């Protein structure tokens, strides 16, 4: 099995409060791993730890068989360039049209010609079904379109790993299921690896290859989603029934 990231004995907290307690899991390459758990259980904290926003108290993150603490600054910046993030309220900037929003990560790197930016942004817009809306401003787009736009922006530097924090929150069921299809397309057609925090059972059922279930900062389950569905664990059964 090909593991893109390995997280070992990971503990993370804020001030004195320990939020994640000794977690062990890995992220399988070219698969979708869902992170499940009640509100406040530490799901977003895991994503923030992976992208280096919060330091871990103990444990290690292994990326391509090397602990990231031992990466040089240059290697680290390469690592972060391979990650695309769709934050929980991952909003587009209102002052820019959709095209410019998606072009932003490329422009911020100052290394792309405008022609290449144009081609790549158009390709991404096409992949998320928004090519016709390139000139529109966020205020002119529906909630689902904004989410798809934000996903296109997270993908623009062609990351290997995409982190999505509750991507379908606040979307109607049809739009949410379109977003699920889009995430699967990124896995199947672009070979991306995704970590998706969600609590929508329908979405989990469609997209999940692997699952991590958090319960008060500990891993209640980690493994294949099919095994999770068939598990006898009371906490998980409650979760699946709720
Ligand atoms: N910046 C922060 N400072 C202090 N505590 C925080 C901060 N962010 C989150 N927490 C706390 O950490 C716990 C986990 O939060 P979070 O990872 O956002 O949970 P989830 O995404 O599962 O809802 C919560 O108890 C929350 O109050
Ligand atoms: Mg959260």
XYZ file of C-alpha atoms and ligand atoms in Angstrom:
270
model
C 0.000 0.000 0.000
C 1.272 3.407 -0.955
C 1.262 5.835 1.973
C 1.664 9.529 1.247
C 1.653 10.659 4.878
C 2.152 8.792 8.112
C 1.150 10.322 11.425
C 2.669 8.662 14.443
C 1.815 9.177 18.117
C 0.508 12.596 17.268
C -0.633 14.786 20.156
C -1.718 18.355 19.576
C -3.271 20.998 21.772
C -3.915 24.648 22.399
C -2.474 26.224 25.527
C -2.993 23.572 28.191
C -5.811 21.665 26.536
C -4.782 18.549 24.627
C -7.092 18.118 21.691
C -5.552 15.190 19.803
C -4.271 12.314 21.885
C -1.668 9.993 20.534
C -3.135 9.443 17.094
C -1.713 6.913 14.686
C -2.940 6.824 11.125
C -1.781 7.235 7.576
C -3.022 8.744 4.366
C -3.174 6.316 1.492
C -2.090 7.704 -1.848
C -4.753 8.363 -4.501
C -7.545 7.587 -2.062
C -10.036 9.658 -0.113
C -9.642 9.505 3.658
C -12.545 10.969 5.608
C -12.156 12.322 9.128
C -15.283 11.923 11.201
C -16.290 12.941 14.672
C -18.479 15.286 16.659
C -18.080 19.007 16.513
C -15.081 20.006 18.642
C -13.448 16.581 18.408
C -10.355 17.941 16.675
C -10.991 17.328 12.983
C -9.924 20.780 11.809
C -6.983 20.624 14.203
C -5.652 17.575 12.329
C -5.730 19.464 9.034
C -4.085 22.518 10.591
C -1.353 20.332 12.042
C -0.650 18.734 8.666
C -0.197 22.112 7.002
C 2.015 23.324 9.823
C -0.329 25.945 11.297
C -0.195 24.289 14.724
C 2.879 22.556 16.123
C 2.438 19.087 17.527
C 3.265 18.396 21.184
C 4.508 14.898 20.519
C 4.701 12.617 17.552
C 5.799 12.901 14.004
C 4.498 13.470 10.537
C 6.258 11.383 7.934
C 6.024 12.515 4.354
C 7.649 10.358 1.692
C 9.470 8.367 4.385
C 11.060 11.393 5.999
C 9.943 13.085 9.215
C 9.038 16.633 8.284
C 10.963 18.051 11.257
C 14.089 16.957 9.433
C 13.216 18.641 6.169
C 15.259 21.648 5.152
C 13.403 24.908 4.644
C 13.531 24.377 0.905
C 12.158 20.859 1.171
C 9.436 22.076 3.517
C 8.312 24.722 1.109
C 8.175 22.048 -1.583
C 6.077 19.915 0.753
C 3.608 22.721 1.365
C 3.406 23.425 -2.354
C 2.120 19.911 -2.823
C -0.864 20.558 -0.563
C -4.035 22.335 -1.630
C -6.493 23.436 1.026
C -10.206 24.091 0.977
C -10.864 25.690 4.361
C -14.099 25.341 6.268
C -15.328 28.726 5.190
C -12.954 28.723 2.249
C -14.231 31.847 0.673
C -13.223 33.410 -2.597
C -12.120 37.025 -2.446
C -15.098 39.232 -3.248
C -13.059 41.923 -4.948
C -11.820 39.601 -7.684
C -13.638 37.724 -10.398
C -13.527 33.940 -10.470
C -10.646 33.796 -12.933
C -8.430 36.059 -10.821
C -9.355 34.204 -7.633
C -8.186 30.931 -9.112
C -5.100 32.519 -10.666
C -4.060 33.988 -7.307
C -1.868 31.119 -6.018
C 0.005 31.062 -9.343
C 0.473 34.827 -9.417
C 1.688 34.843 -5.820
C 4.552 32.591 -6.818
C 5.844 35.053 -9.433
C 7.135 32.306 -11.655
C 4.423 31.799 -14.234
C 3.894 33.605 -17.524
C 0.455 35.131 -17.963
C -0.155 32.776 -20.906
C 0.443 29.710 -18.733
C -1.756 31.146 -15.988
C -4.505 31.631 -18.526
C -4.263 28.080 -19.800
C -4.130 26.460 -16.383
C -6.927 28.532 -14.880
C -9.128 27.755 -17.899
C -8.409 24.030 -17.569
C -9.294 24.078 -13.876
C -12.447 26.119 -14.474
C -13.463 23.593 -17.084
C -12.797 20.672 -14.723
C -15.127 22.139 -12.106
C -17.730 23.129 -14.704
C -17.319 26.891 -14.350
C -15.564 27.936 -17.541
C -18.491 30.084 -18.617
C -18.397 31.986 -15.331
C -14.755 33.087 -15.352
C -15.630 36.789 -15.406
C -18.235 36.575 -12.652
C -17.636 37.920 -9.163
C -18.325 35.702 -6.127
C -21.479 37.687 -5.283
C -22.894 36.611 -8.659
C -22.321 32.897 -7.992
C -24.379 30.342 -6.054
C -23.024 28.668 -2.914
C -22.172 25.491 -4.811
C -20.392 27.414 -7.556
C -18.307 29.276 -4.982
C -17.294 25.972 -3.390
C -16.339 24.559 -6.779
C -14.387 27.712 -7.483
C -12.573 27.399 -4.166
C -11.779 23.781 -5.013
C -10.390 24.866 -8.381
C -8.196 27.384 -6.550
C -7.000 24.691 -4.129
C -6.063 22.580 -7.175
C -4.373 25.217 -9.293
C -0.805 24.399 -8.305
C -1.601 20.723 -8.981
C -1.131 19.510 -5.443
C -0.733 15.875 -4.657
C -2.728 16.190 -1.466
C -5.973 18.121 -1.070
C -7.444 18.923 2.323
C -11.137 19.788 2.477
C -12.754 20.942 5.705
C -16.512 20.288 5.628
C -16.762 21.128 1.938
C -20.490 20.530 1.678
C -21.515 22.440 4.808
C -24.387 24.757 3.984
C -25.017 23.312 0.536
C -28.284 21.763 -0.587
C -28.175 17.968 -1.134
C -27.951 18.151 -4.933
C -25.106 20.659 -4.896
C -23.377 18.681 -2.153
C -23.523 15.532 -4.235
C -22.066 17.409 -7.225
C -19.172 18.380 -5.000
C -18.744 14.726 -4.010
C -18.543 13.786 -7.689
C -15.937 16.470 -8.202
C -13.781 15.149 -5.364
C -13.993 11.636 -6.800
C -13.051 13.001 -10.212
C -9.931 14.558 -8.703
C -8.997 11.222 -7.219
C -9.832 9.114 -10.270
C -8.796 11.378 -13.132
C -6.051 13.502 -11.614
C -4.664 10.931 -9.186
C -5.031 13.283 -6.234
C -5.040 12.172 -2.606
C -7.778 13.772 -0.516
C -8.464 14.211 3.175
C -12.049 15.282 3.729
C -13.552 16.346 7.039
C -17.283 15.810 6.885
C -20.229 14.617 8.878
C -22.676 14.092 6.059
C -23.358 10.393 5.925
C -24.454 10.472 2.306
C -21.254 12.094 1.286
C -19.182 9.677 3.373
C -20.920 6.743 1.714
C -20.082 8.004 -1.755
C -16.525 9.206 -1.348
C -14.811 7.427 1.532
C -12.096 4.869 0.878
C -10.621 5.092 4.365
C -11.907 6.626 7.567
C -10.563 8.035 10.798
C -13.147 8.426 13.552
C -12.292 10.741 16.420
C -13.784 10.401 19.852
C -12.607 12.887 22.459
C -9.280 13.329 20.760
C -8.577 9.633 20.363
C -8.939 7.458 17.315
C -11.998 5.309 17.803
C -11.451 3.732 14.389
C -8.969 3.933 11.570
C -9.117 1.752 8.497
C -11.135 0.969 5.424
C -14.554 2.577 5.346
C -16.144 -0.759 4.439
C -14.716 -2.247 7.626
C -16.030 0.707 9.588
C -19.539 0.105 8.246
C -19.377 -3.516 9.349
C -17.849 -2.803 12.726
C -19.501 -3.761 15.996
C -18.195 -0.685 17.765
C -21.013 0.996 19.638
C -19.715 4.534 19.172
C -19.420 4.003 15.429
C -22.817 2.428 15.106
C -24.328 5.353 16.942
C -22.515 7.710 14.633
C -23.678 5.864 11.518
C -27.243 5.821 12.738
C -27.379 9.483 13.748
N -7.251 28.452 18.104
C -7.710 27.731 19.129
N -7.381 28.072 20.414
C -7.824 27.332 21.457
N -8.607 26.245 21.335
C -8.976 25.871 20.104
C -8.552 26.593 18.931
N -9.055 25.970 17.834
C -9.779 24.921 18.304
N -9.732 24.866 19.650
C -10.386 23.827 20.476
O -9.921 22.552 20.076
C -10.978 21.606 20.036
C -11.055 20.980 18.653
O -11.383 21.960 17.699
P -11.519 21.647 16.164
O -10.309 20.946 15.685
O -11.867 22.919 15.478
O -12.761 20.642 16.140
P -13.689 20.153 14.943
O -13.112 20.638 13.658
O -13.733 18.667 15.059
O -15.050 20.726 15.207
C -12.228 22.353 20.473
O -12.426 22.097 21.831
C -11.888 23.795 20.238
O -12.559 24.613 21.156
Mg -13.875 21.962 12.185
